[in-house]
Short mmCIF file of C-alpha atoms and ligand atoms in Angstrom, two decimals:
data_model
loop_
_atom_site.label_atom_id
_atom_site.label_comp_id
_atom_site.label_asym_id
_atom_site.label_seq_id
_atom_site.Cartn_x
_atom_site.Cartn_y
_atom_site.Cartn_z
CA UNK A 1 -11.48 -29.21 32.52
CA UNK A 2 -12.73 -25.47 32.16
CA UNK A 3 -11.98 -22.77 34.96
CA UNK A 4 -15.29 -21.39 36.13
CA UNK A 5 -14.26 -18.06 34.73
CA UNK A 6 -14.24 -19.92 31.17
CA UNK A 7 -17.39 -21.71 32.15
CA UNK A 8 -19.16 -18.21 33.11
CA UNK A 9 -17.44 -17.05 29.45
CA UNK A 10 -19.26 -19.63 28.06
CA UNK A 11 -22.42 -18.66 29.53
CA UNK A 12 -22.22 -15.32 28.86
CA UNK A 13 -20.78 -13.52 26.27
CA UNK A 14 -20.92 -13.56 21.91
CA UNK A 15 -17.49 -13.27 20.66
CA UNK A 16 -16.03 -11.67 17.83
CA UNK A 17 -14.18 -13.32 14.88
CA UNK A 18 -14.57 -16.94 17.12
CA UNK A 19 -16.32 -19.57 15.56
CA UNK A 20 -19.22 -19.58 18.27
CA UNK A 21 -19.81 -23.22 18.35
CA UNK A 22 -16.40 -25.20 18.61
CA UNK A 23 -15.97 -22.03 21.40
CA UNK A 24 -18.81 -23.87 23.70
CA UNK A 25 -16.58 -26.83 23.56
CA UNK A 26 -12.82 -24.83 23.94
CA UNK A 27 -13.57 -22.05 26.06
CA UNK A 28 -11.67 -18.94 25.95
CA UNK A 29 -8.06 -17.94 26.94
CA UNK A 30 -8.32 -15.84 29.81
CA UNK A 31 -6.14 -12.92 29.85
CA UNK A 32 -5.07 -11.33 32.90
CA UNK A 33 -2.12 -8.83 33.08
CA UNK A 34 0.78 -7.51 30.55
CA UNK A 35 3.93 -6.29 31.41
CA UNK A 36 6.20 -4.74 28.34
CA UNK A 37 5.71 -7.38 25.63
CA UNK A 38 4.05 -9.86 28.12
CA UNK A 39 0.69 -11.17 28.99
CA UNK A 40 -0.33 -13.39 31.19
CA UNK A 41 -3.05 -15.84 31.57
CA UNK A 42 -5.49 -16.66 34.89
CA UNK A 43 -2.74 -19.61 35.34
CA UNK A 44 -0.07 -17.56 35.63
CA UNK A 45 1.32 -18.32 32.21
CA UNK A 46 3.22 -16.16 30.19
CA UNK A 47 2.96 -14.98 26.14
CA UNK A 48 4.98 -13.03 24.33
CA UNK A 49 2.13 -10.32 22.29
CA UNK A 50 3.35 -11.63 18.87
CA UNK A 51 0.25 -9.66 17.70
CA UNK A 52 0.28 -6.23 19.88
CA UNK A 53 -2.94 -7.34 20.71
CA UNK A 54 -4.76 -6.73 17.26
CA UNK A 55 -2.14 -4.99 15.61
CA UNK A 56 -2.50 -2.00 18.45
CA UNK A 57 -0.04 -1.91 21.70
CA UNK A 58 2.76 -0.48 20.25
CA UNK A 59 3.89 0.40 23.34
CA UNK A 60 3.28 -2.92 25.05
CA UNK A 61 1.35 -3.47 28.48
CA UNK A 62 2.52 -1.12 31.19
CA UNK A 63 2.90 2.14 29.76
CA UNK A 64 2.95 4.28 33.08
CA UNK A 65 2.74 7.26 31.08
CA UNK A 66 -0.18 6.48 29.62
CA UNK A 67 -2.00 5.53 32.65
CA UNK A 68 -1.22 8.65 34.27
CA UNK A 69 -2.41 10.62 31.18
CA UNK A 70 -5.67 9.22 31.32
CA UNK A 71 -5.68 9.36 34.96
CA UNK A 72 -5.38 13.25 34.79
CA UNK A 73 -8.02 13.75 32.01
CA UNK A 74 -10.18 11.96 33.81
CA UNK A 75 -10.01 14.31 36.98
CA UNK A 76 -9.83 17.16 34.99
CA UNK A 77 -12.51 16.70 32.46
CA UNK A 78 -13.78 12.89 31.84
CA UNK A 79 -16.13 13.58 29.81
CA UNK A 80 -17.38 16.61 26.75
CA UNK A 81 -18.06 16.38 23.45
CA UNK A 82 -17.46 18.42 20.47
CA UNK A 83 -21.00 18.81 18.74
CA UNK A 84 -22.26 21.97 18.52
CA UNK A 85 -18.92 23.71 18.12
CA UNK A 86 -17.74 23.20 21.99
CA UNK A 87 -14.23 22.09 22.16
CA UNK A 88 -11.55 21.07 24.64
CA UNK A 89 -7.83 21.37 24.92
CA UNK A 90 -7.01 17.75 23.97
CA UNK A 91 -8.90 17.23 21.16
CA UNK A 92 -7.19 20.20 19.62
CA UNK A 93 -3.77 19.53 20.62
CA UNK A 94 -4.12 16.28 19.04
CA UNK A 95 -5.40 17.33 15.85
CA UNK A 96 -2.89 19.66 15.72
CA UNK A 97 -0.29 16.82 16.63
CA UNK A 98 -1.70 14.88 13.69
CA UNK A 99 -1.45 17.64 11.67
CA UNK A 100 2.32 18.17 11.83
CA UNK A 101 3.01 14.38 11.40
CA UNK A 102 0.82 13.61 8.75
CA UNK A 103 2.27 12.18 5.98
CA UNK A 104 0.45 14.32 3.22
CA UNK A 105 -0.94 18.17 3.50
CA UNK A 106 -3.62 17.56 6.19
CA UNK A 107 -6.05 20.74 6.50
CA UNK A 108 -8.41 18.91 9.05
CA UNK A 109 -8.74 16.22 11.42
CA UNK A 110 -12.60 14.54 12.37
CA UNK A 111 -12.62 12.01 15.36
CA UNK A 112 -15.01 8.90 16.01
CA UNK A 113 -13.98 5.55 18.47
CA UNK A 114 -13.07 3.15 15.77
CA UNK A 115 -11.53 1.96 12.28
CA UNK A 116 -14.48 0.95 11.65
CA UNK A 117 -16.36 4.49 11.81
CA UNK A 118 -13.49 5.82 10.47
CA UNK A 119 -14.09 4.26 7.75
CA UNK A 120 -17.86 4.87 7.25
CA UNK A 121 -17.08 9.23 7.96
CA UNK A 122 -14.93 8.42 4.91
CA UNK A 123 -17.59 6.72 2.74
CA UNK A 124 -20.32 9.61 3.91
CA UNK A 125 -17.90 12.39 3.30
CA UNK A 126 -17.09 10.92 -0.15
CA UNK A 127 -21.28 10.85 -0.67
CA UNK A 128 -21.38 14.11 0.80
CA UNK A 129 -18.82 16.18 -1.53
CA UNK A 130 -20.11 14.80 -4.81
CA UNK A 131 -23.39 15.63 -4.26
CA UNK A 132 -22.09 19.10 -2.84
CA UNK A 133 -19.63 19.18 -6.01
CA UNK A 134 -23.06 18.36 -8.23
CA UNK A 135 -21.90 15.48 -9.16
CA UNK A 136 -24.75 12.82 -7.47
CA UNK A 137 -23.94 9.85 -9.95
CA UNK A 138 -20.46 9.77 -9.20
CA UNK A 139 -20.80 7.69 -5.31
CA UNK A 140 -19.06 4.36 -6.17
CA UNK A 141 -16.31 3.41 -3.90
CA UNK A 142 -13.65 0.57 -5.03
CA UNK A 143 -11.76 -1.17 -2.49
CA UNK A 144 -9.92 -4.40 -2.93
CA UNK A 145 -10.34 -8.29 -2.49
CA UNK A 146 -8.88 -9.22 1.05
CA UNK A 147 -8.89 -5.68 1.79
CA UNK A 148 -9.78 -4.71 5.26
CA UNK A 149 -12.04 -1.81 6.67
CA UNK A 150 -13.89 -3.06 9.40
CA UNK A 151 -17.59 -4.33 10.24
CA UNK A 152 -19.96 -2.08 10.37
CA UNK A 153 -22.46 -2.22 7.24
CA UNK A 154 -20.70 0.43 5.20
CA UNK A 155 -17.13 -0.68 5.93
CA UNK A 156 -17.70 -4.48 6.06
CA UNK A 157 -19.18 -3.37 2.60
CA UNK A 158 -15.66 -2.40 1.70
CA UNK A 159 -13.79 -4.86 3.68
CA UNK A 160 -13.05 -7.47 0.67
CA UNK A 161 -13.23 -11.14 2.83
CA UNK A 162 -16.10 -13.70 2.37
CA UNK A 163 -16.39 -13.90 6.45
CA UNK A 164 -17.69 -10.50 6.50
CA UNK A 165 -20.19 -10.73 3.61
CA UNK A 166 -21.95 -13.90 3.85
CA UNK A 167 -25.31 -14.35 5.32
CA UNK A 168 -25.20 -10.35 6.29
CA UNK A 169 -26.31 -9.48 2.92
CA UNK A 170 -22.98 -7.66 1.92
CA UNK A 171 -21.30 -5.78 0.49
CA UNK A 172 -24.42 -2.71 -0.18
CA UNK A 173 -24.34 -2.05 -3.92
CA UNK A 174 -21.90 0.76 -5.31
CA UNK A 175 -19.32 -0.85 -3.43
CA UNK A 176 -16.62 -2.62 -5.79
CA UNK A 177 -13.51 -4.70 -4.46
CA UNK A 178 -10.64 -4.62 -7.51
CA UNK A 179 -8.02 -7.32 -7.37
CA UNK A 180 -5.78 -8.41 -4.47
CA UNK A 181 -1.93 -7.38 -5.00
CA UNK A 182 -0.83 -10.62 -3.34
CA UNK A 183 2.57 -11.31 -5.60
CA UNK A 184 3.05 -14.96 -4.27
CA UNK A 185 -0.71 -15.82 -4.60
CA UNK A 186 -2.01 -14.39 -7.95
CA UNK A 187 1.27 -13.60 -10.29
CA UNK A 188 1.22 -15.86 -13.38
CA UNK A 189 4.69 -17.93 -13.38
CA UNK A 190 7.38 -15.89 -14.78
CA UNK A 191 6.19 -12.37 -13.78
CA UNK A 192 8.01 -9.97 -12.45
CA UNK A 193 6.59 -8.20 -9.27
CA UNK A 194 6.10 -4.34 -11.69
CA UNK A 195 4.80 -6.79 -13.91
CA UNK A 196 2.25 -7.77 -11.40
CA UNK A 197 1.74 -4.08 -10.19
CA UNK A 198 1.13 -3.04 -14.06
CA UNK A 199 -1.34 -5.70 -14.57
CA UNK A 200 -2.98 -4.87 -11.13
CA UNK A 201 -3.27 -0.92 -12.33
CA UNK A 202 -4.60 -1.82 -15.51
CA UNK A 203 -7.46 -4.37 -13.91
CA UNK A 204 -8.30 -1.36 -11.79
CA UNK A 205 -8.59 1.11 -15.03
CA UNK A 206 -10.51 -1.72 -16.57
CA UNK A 207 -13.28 -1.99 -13.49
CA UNK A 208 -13.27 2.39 -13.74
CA UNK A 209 -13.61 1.84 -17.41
CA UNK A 210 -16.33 -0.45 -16.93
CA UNK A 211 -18.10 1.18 -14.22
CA UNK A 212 -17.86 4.91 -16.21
CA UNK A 213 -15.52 6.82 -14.58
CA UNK A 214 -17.94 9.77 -13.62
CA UNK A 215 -19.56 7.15 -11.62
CA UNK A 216 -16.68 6.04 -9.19
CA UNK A 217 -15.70 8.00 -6.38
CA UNK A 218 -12.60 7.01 -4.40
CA UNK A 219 -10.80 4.32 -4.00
CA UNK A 220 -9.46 2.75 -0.53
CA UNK A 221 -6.24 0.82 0.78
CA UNK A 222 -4.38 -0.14 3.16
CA UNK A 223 -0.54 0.46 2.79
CA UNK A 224 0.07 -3.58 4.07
CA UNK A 225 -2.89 -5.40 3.87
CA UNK A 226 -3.62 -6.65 7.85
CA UNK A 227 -6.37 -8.91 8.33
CA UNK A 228 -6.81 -10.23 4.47
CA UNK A 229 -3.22 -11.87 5.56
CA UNK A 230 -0.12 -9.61 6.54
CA UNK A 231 1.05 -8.49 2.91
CA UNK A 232 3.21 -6.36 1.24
CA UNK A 233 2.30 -4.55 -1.54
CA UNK A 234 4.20 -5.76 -4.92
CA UNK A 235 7.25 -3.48 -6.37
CA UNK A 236 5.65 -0.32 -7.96
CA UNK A 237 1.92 -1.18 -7.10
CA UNK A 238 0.88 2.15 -5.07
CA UNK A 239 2.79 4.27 -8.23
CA UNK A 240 0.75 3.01 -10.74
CA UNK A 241 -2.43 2.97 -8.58
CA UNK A 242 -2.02 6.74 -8.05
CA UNK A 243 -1.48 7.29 -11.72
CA UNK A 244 -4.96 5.27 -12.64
CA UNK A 245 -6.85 7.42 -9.53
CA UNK A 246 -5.39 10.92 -10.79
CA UNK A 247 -6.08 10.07 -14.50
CA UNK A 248 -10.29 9.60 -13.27
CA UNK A 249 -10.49 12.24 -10.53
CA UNK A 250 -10.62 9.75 -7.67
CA UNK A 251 -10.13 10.05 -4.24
CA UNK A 252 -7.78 8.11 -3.06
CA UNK A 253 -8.52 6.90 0.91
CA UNK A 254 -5.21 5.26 2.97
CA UNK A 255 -6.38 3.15 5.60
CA UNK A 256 -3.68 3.68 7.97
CA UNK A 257 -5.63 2.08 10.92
CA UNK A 258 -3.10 -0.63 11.48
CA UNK A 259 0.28 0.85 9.40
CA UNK A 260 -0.54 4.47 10.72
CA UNK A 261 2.23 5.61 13.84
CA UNK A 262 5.53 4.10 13.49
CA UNK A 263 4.43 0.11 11.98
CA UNK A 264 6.48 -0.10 8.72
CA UNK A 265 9.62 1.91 9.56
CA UNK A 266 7.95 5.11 8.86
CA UNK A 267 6.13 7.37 10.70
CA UNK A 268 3.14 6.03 7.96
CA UNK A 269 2.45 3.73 5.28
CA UNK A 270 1.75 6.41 2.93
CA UNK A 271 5.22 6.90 3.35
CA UNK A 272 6.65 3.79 2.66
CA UNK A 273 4.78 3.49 -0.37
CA UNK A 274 3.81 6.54 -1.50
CA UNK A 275 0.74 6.65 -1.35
CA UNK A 276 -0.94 9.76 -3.13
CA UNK A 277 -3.82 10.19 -0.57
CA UNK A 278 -6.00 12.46 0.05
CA UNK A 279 -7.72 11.42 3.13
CA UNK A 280 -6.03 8.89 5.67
CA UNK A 281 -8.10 6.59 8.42
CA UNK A 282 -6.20 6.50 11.80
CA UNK A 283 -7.22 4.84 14.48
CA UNK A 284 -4.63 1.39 17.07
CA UNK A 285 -1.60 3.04 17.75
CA UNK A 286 -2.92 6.28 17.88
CA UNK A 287 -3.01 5.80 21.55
CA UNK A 288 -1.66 2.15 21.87
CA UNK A 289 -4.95 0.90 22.44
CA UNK A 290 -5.18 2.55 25.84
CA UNK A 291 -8.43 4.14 24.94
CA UNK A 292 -10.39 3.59 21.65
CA UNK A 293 -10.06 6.67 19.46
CA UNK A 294 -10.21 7.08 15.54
CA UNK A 295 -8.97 10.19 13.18
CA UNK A 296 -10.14 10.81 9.74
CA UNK A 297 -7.62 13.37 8.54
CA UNK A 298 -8.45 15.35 5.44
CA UNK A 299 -6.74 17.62 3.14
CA UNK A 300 -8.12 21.59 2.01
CA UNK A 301 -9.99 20.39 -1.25
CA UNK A 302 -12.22 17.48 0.92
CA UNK A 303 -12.62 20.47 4.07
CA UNK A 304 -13.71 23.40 1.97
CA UNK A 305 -16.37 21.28 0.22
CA UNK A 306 -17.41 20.54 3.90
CA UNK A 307 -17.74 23.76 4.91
CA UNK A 308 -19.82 25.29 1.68
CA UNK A 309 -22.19 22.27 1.99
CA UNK A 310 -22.85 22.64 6.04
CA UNK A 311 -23.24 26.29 5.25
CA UNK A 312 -25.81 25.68 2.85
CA UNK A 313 -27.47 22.63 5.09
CA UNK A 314 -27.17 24.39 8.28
CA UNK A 315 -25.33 21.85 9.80
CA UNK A 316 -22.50 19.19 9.27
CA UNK A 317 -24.66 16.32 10.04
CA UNK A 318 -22.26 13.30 11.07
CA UNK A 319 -20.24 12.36 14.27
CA UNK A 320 -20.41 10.41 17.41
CA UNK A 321 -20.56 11.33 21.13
CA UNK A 322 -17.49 9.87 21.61
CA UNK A 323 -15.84 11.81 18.98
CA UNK A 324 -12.57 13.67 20.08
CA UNK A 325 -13.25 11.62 23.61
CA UNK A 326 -11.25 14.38 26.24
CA UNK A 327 -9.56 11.24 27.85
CA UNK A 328 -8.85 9.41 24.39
CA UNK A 329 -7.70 12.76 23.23
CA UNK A 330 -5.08 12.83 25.92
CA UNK A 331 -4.10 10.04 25.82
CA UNK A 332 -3.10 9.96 22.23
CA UNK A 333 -1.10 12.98 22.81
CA UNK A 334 0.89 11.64 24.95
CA UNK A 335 0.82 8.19 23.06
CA UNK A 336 2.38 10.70 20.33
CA UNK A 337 4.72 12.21 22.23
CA UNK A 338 6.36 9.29 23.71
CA UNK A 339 6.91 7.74 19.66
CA UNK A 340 8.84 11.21 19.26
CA UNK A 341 10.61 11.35 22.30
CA UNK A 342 11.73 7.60 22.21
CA UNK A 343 12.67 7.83 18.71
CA UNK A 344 9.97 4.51 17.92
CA UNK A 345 10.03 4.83 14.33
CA UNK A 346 14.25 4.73 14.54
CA UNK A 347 13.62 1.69 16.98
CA UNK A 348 11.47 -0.19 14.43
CA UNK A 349 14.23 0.65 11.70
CA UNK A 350 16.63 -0.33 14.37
CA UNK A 351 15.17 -3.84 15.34
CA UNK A 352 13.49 -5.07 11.97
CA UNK A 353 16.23 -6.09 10.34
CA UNK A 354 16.52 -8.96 12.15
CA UNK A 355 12.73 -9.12 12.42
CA UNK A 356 13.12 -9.39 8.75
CA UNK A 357 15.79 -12.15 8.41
CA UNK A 358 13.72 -14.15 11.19
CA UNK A 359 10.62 -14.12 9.14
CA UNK A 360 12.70 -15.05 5.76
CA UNK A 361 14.46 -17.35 7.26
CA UNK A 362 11.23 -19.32 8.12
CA UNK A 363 10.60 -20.08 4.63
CA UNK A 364 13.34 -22.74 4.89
CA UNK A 365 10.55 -24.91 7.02
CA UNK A 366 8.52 -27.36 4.81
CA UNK A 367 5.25 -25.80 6.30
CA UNK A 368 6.50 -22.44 4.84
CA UNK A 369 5.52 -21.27 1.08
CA UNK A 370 6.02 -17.49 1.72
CA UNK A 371 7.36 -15.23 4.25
CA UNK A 372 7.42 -11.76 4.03
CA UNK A 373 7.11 -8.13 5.60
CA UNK A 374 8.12 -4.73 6.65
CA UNK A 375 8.82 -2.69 9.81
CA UNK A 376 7.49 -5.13 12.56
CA UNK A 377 4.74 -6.92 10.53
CA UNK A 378 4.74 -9.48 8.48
CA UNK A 379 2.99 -12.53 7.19
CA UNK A 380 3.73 -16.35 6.30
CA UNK A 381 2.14 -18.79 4.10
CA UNK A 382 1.47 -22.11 5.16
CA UNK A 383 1.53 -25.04 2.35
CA UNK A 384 1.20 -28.32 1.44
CA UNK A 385 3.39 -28.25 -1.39
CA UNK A 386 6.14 -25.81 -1.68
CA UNK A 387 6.91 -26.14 -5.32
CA UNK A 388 3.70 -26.17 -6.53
CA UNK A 389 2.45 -23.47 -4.23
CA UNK A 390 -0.43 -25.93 -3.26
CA UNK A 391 -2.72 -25.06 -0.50
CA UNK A 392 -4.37 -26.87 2.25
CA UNK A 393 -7.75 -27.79 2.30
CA UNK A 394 -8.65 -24.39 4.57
CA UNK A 395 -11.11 -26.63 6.57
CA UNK A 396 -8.14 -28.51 8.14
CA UNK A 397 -7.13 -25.44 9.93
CA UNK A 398 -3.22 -25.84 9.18
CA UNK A 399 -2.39 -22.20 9.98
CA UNK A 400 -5.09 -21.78 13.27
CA UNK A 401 -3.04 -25.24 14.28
CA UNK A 402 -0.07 -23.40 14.29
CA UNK A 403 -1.38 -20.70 16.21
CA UNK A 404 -2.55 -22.85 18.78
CA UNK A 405 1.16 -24.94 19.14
CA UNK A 406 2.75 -21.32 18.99
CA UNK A 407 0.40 -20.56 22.16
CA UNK A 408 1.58 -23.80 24.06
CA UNK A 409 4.91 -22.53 23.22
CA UNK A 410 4.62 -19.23 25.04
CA UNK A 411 3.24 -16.85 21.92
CA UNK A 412 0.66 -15.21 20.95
CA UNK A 413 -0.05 -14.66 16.71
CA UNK A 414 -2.84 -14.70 14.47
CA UNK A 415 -4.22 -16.96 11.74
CA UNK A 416 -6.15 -15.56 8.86
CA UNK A 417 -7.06 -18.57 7.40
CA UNK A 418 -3.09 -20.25 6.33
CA UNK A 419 -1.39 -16.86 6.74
CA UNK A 420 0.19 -16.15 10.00
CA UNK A 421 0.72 -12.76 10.98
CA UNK A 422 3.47 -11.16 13.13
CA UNK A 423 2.67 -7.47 14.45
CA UNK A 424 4.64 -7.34 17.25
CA UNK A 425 4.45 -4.16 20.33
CA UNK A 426 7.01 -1.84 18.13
CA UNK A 427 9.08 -1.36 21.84
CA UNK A 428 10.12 -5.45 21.03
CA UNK A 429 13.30 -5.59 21.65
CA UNK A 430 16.40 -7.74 19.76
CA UNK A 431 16.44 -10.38 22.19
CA UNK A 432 12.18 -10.66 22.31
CA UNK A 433 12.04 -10.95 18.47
CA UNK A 434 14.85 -13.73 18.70
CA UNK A 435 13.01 -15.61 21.37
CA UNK A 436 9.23 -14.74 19.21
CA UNK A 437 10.48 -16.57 16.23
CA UNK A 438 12.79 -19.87 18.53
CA UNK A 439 9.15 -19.75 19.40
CA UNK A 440 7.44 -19.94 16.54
CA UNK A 441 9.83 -22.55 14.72
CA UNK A 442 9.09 -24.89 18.02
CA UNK A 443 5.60 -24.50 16.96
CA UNK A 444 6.01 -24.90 13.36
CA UNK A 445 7.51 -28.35 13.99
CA UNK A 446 4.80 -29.47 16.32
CA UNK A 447 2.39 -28.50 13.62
CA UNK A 448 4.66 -30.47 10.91
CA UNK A 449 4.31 -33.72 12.64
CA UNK A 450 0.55 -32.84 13.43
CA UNK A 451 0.22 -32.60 9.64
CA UNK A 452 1.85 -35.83 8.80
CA UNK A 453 0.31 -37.62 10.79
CA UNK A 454 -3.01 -36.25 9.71
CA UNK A 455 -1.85 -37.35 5.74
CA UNK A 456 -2.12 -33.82 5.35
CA UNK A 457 0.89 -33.32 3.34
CA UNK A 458 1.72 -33.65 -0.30
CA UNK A 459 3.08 -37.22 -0.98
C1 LIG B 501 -6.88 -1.60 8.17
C2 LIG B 501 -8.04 -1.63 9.13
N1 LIG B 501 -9.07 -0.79 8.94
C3 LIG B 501 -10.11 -0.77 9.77
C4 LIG B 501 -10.20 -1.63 10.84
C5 LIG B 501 -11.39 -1.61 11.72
O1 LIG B 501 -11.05 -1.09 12.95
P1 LIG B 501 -11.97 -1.41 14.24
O2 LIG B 501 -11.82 -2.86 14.54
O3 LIG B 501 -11.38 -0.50 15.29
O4 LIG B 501 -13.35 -1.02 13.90
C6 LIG B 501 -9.15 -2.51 11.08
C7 LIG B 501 -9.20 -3.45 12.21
O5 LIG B 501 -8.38 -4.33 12.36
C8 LIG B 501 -8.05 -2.53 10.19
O6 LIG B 501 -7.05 -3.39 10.36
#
């Protein structure tokens, strides 16, 4: 029986990433409150935020501080843009912030509301500089299969997932997606994970070979892959990437929208990995998802070229009126300066060790194929044969299944098709990640004996 709030859901509202029909039938989870790691439904019942929302409340669901930073903004000054050269203390205190933390030389920082347009300044600046370098043929941006970069047209254009393309007449041409670095998934038998990463570079030098490499541009990533499935790049993958990108003069983007602030034990992905980048996408934890707020952050080379060509146009022609948002703005700083005063990236190095042997340890279930991660995120495999790696038909909706058992059980998580992922608040504590993954096993078994007696499994 549906609440009338999920009735009036039903009657009003298109959601995102829901399959729109079976949702008439279901109706929605209502959410209603969070405390710490906590939310809490219109019944009263309570989740653990396996998922820090979509991979954003790192500092979970009552953040005082927060609320009293936006609360002051918005007295003071709820509202001004930055067009036109006007300005406000926030937005440069954060850039400035940003600046000092980044994880490669940052010259300057350019704001918008979301990944998404993060992601689409990047592709225009990209356009921008080779025409202003007189270079016009060389526009073509590679990205990679499962990739994520969000919805609009440009970056659901880069975004490398079948959902996003189909029936929207994506991806636009010019944009290329390269192979997927998934070890577990696409290594022949036998090889080694450099092994993997070699033959990854080379199929990227192969597609710049191909393509002429005056005619490709940049190249984008993101240090873990997020929504193509929660995974960890292969031994040596980001070192040879850099060395194909440097050898071709391409720009090399980090999306850092969901590894950005404190998610894989560092401060960034670009860290972890070493990524060489030259521009990074920032956007989630930048305030904890208190306010939506995005950062491109770009170094001298990509800045100067911006300058000579607005000089010459008369105007840099690009941004949002939410860009550099006073209330965002302060928010983030403070978002910022709680990580540094609470020591969160020493917390996530702290507490994912056992996060870590958790998420291992659930590949000793039949269900589980491959577990893996770093920091506080990480991703499992669900699979109908563990030997033979065999997967389920995707239609029977093993992993979502699981999701939906780990929700009876108290827990919120995400399915991307079989993959699970874990993104946890990064404030989760010992105890919490303990209880997240009792949770998740509870589940795991429910969906076992769901499968079997569906004839799901492998005989
Ligand atoms: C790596 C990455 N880039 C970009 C985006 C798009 O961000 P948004 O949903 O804020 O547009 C996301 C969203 O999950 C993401 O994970």
């Amino acid at each position: 029986m549906l609440s009338n709030l999920a009735v009036r859901d039903i009657e009003t509202l298109v959601h995102p990433y829901t399959n729109l029909a079976t949702h008439r039938e279901t109706g929605p989870l209502v959410l209603e409150s969070g405390k710490g790691v906590y939310v809490y439904d219109s019944a009263g019942k309570e989740y653990l935020e396996g998922m820090a929302g979509l991979w954003c409340t790192a500092l979970g669901y009552s953040n005082q501080e927060l609320i009293e930073a936006a609360y002051e903004q918005m007295k003071k000054l709820p509202f001004q843009h930055i067009f036109g050269g006007r300005s406000h203390d926030p937005a440069i205190e954060l850039a400035e912030k940003l600046k000092e933390i980044a994880p490669v030389p940052i010259s300057k920082v350019f704001y918008g509301a979301s990944g998404s347009d993060a992601n689409d300044t990047q592709i225009k600046i990209v356009w921008y500089m080779n025409n202003a370098l007189g270079r016009p043929q060389k526009k073509k941006i590679i990205s990679r299969l499962k990739g994520y970069h969000g919805v609009t047209v440009a970056s659901a254009s880069l975004t490398g997932l079948p959902n996003n393309h189909i029936d929207f007449d994506l991806p636009l041409p010019g944009i290329l997606h390269t192979s997927c670095p998934h070890h577990y998934r696409f290594a022949e038998p036998g090889e080694s994970e450099q092994d993997f990463s070699s033959r990854m570079a080379a199929e990227l030098e192969e597609m710049i070979l191909r393509e002429g490499p005056d005619t490709v541009a940049a190249f984008i990533a993101e240090p873990v892959m997020g929504a193509g499935g929660a995974i960890t790049p292969p031994a040596g993958y980001f070192e040879k990437i850099n060395a194909v990108l440097a050898k071709y003069d391409i720009l090399f983007i980090a999306d850092e929208v969901i590894t950005g602030f404190g998610r894989t034990g560092n401060m960034f992905g670009t860290t972890t990995y070493g990524l060489a980048a030259d521009t990074l996408s920032c956007a989630k934890q930048i305030t904890s998802a208190y306010f939506p707020l995005s950062a491109v952050l770009m170094n001298e080379r990509v800045y100067e070229v911006l300058v000579d060509q607005s000089r010459k146009i008369g105007t840099f022609g690009h941004g949002n009126t939410y860009a550099g948002h006073p209330v965002g703005c302060a928010v983030a700083v403070k978002t910022l300066e709680i990580y540094q005063r609470d020591k969160i990236v020493e917390h996530v190095r702290s507490v994912s060790p056992t996060f870590l042997r958790r998420l291992t340890k659930l590949e000793e279930h039949p269900l589980v194929g491959e577990a893996r991660g770093v920091g506080l995120i990480g991703g499992v495999e669900l699979v109908r044969d563990k030997t033979t790696k065999a997967a389920f038909e995707i239609k029977k909706g093993v992993g979502p299944k699981s999701v939906f058992f780990a929700q009876q059980e108290g827990l919120i998580l995400r399915a991307m098709g079989d993959r699970v992922a874990f993104c946890p608040p990064l404030i989760m504590k010992e105890a919490e990640i303990e209880e997240m993954f009792d949770r998740y096993g509870r589940a795991l078994d429910k969906t076992l004996a769901w499968a079997k007696a569906e004839g799901l499994l492998a005989a």
